C-alpha positions as semicolon CSV with decimal commas, in nm:
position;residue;x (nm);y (nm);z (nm)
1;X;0,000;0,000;0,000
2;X;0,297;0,249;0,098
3;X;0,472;0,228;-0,208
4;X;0,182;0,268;-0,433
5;X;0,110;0,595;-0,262
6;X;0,475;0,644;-0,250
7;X;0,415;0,670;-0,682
8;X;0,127;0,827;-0,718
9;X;0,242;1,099;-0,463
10;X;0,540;1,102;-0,721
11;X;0,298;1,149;-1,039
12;X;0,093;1,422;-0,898
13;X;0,446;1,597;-0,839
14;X;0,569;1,514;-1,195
15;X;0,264;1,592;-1,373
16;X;0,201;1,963;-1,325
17;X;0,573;2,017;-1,385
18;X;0,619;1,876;-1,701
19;X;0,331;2,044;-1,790
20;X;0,513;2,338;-1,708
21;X;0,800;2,211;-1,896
22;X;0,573;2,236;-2,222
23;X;0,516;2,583;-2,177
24;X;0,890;2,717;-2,257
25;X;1,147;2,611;-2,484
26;X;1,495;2,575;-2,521
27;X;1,758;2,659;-2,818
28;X;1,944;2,394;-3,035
29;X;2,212;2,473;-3,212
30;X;2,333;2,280;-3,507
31;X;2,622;2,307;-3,833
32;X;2,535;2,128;-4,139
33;X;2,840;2,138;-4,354
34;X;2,794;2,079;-4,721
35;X;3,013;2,095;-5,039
36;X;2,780;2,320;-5,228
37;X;2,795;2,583;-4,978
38;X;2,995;2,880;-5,092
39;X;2,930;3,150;-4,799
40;X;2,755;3,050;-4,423
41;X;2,429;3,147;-4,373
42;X;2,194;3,108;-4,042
43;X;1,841;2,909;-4,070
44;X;1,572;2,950;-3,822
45;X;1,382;2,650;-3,817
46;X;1,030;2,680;-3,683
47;X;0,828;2,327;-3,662
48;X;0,504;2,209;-3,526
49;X;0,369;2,557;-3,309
50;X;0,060;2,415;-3,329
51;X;-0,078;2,764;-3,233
52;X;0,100;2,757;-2,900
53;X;0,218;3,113;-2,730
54;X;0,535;3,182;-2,575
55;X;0,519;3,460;-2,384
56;X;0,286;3,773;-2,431
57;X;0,226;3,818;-2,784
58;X;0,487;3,566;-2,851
59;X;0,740;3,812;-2,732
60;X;0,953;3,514;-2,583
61;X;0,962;3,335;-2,932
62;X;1,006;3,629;-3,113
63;X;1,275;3,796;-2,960
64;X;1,466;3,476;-2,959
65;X;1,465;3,480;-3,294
66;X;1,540;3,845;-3,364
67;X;1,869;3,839;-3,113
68;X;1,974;3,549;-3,376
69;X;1,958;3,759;-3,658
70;X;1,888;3,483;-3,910
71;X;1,915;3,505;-4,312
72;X;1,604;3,273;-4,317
73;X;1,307;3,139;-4,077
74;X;1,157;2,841;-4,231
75;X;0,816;2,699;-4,089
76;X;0,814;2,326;-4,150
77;X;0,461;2,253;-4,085
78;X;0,222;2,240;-3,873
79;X;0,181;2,620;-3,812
80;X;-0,157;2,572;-3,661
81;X;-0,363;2,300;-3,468
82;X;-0,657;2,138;-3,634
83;X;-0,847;2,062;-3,306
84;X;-0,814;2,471;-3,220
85;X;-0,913;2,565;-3,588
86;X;-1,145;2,858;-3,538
87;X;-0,895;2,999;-3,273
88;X;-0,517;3,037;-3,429
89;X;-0,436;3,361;-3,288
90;X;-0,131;3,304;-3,148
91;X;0,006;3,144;-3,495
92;X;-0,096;3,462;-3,637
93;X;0,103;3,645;-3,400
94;X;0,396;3,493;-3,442
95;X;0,400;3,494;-3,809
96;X;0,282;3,869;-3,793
97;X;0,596;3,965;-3,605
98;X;0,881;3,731;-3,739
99;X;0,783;3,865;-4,121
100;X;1,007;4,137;-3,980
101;X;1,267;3,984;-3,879
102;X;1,396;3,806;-4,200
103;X;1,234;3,620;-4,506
104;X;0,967;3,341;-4,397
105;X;0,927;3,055;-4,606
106;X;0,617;2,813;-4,491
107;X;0,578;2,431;-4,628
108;X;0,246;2,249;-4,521
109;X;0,168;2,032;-4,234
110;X;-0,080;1,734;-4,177
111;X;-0,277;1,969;-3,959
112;X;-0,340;2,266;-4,234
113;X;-0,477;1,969;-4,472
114;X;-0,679;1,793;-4,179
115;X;-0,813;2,178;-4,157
116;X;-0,908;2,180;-4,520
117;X;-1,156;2,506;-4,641
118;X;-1,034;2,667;-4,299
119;X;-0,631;2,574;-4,362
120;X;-0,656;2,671;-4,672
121;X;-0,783;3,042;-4,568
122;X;-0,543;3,050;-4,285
123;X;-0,249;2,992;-4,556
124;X;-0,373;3,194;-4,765
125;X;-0,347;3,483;-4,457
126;X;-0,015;3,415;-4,389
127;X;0,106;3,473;-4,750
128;X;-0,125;3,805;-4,742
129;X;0,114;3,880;-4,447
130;X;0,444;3,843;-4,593
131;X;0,507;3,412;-4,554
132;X;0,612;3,235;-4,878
133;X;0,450;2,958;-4,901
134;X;0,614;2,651;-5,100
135;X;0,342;2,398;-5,192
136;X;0,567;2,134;-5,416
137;X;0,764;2,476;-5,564
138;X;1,090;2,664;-5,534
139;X;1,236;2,956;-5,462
140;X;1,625;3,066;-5,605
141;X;1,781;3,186;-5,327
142;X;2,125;3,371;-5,328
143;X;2,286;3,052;-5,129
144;X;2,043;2,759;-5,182
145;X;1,758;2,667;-5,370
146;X;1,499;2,647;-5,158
147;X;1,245;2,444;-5,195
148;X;0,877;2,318;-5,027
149;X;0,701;1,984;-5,021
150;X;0,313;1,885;-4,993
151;X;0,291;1,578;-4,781
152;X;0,314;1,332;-4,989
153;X;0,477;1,495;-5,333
154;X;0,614;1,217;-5,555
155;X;0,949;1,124;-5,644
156;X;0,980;1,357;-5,934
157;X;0,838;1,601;-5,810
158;X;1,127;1,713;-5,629
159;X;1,395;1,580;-5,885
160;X;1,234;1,802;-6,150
161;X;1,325;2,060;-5,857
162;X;1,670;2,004;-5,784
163;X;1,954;2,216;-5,925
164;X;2,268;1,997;-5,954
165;X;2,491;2,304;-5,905
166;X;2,339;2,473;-5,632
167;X;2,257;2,344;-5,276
168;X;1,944;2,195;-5,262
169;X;1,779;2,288;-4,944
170;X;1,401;2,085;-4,875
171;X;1,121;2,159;-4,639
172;X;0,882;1,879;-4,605
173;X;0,693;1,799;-4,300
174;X;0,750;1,411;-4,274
175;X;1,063;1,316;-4,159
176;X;0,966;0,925;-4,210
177;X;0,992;0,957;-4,590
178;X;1,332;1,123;-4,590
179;X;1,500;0,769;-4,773
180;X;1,263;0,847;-5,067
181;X;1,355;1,251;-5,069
182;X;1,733;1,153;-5,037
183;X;1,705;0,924;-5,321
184;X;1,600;1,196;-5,545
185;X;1,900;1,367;-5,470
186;X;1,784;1,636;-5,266
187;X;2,083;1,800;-5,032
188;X;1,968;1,890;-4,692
189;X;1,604;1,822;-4,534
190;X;1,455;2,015;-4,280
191;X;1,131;1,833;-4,111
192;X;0,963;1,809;-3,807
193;X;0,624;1,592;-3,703
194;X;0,773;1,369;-3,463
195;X;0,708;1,622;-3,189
196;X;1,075;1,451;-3,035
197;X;0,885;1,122;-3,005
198;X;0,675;1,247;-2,755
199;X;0,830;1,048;-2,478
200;X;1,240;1,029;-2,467
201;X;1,472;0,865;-2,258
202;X;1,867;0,821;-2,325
203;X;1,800;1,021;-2,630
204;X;1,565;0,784;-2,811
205;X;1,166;0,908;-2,874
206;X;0,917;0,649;-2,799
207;X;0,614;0,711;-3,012
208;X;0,605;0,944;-3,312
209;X;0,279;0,933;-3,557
210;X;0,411;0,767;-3,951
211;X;0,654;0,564;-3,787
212;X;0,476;0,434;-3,460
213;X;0,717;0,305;-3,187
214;X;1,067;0,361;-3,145
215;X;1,094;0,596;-3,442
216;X;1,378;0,606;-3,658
217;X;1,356;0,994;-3,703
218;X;1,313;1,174;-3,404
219;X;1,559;1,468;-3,375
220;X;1,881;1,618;-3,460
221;X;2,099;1,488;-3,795
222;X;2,068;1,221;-3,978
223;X;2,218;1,072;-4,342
224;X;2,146;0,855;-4,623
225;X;2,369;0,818;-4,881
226;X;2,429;1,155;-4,994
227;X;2,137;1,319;-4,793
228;X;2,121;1,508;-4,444
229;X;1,813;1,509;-4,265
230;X;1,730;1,749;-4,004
231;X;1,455;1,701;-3,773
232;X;1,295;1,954;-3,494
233;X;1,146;1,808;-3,213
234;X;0,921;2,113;-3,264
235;X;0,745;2,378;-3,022
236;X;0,394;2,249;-3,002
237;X;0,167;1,980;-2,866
238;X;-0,189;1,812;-2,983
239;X;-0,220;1,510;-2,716
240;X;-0,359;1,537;-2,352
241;X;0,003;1,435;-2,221
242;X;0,266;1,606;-2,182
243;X;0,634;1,605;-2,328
244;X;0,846;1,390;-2,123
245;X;1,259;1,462;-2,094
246;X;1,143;1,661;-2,469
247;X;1,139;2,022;-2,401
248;X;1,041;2,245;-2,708
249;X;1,275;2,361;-2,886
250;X;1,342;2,644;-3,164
251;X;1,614;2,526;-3,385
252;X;1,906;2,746;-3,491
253;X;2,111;2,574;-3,833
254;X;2,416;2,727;-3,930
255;X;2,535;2,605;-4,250
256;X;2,895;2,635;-4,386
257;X;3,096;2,516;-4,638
258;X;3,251;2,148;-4,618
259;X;3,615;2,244;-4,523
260;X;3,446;2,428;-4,213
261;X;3,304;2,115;-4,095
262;X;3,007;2,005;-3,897
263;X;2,799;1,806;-3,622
């Protein structure tokens, strides 16, 4: 009898704080190093806000951001949350203030196309507000080629993207069907979804929706072949329970040329 009180004394302790552990976020660095990079440049990587606030008119998020001074913010998905759909304010927010900070580029989520008539007016706000938003097109940036994935683009739709002399730099929300983008011969992949696996312990997420239990793709770097894979663990959260030993994060992606090195 003692020791089951003992525990759930313990999980009424643990529960409000990581709770409260949802509610901020922490920085992660990272250096991708590729050949095809001439001059470094500094990506913001936004992922899975799911319409959550930091701060008072997301001043915490925002300002974050801003000290970084970033070339580009890139929004992998996922901007808003589909079970909050006629409330996104705080999305809104955010996008209305980090327009000014540097040039936003937005690929699509499962949650804007669960939204359907209402994410597709919501994207089409955040492009009347300065976002550009890449739905299986490209943009010819001064160091990359940027480029933005639906969900489930095909194959060739991204090789009949790629420029073979320029660096080839993907946003596309699921992380699980980076083998197929890397066999295309797409550079670098920024995605998020996983939400960190929801659960992690020694590094490793437990559950993460497309790839079900102990996910491959999680967070951090990852390779195939030719191919680098980043993956945010993301700032939001859709389920009842909370993040455990996975604190948001806002992801900060230097990227240099090869002789520089990386992570």
């Amino acid at each position: 009898m003692i020791p089951a009180l003992i525990v759930i004394g313990a999980l009424l302790i643990l529960y409000p704080l990581l709770f409260l552990d949802c509610r901020r976020f922490v920085i992660t660095k990272a250096k991708i190093s590729h050949a095809k990079v001439k001059t470094p440049f500094t990506v913001v990587q936004v992922s899975d806000l799911h319409d959550r606030a930091f701060g008072t008119k997301q001043e915490k998020l925002l300002g974050t951001i801003r000290e970084a001074k970033p070339d580009l913010v890139v929004i992998t998905g996922d901007l808003f949350n589909r079970h909050k759909k006629e409330a996104c304010e705080n999305a809104f927010t955010f996008v209305q203030g980090v327009t000014s900070v540097a040039p936003v580029y937005f690929a699509e989520g499962n949650h804007e196309i669960a939204m359907r008539e209402t994410g597709e007016r919501y994207i089409e706000r955040i492009r009347e507000m300065g976002v550009h938003v890449l739905r299986n097109e490209y943009a010819g940036l001064d160091r990359c080629r940027l480029i933005g994935l639906t969900q489930y683009a095909a194959p060739d739709t991204l090789s009949s993207m790629l420029d073979p002399d320029r660096l080839n730099l993907v946003l596309a929300h699921r992380p699980e069907l980076f083998p197929m983008y890397a066999g295309t011969g797409a550079d670098v992949v920024l995605s998020g979804h996983a939400h960190g696996g929801q659960f992690r312990f020694f590094g490793v997420g437990l559950y993460a929706p497309g790839q079900g239990f102990f996910p491959r793709y999680t967070a951090g770097l990852y390779r195939w072949q030719k191919a680098t894979l980043y993956v945010s663990r993301g700032l939001g959260n859709t389920i009842p329970f909370p993040r455990i030993f996975n604190t948001p994060e806002l992801n900060m992606l230097q990227f240099v040329p090869i002789e520089q090195g990386g992570e």
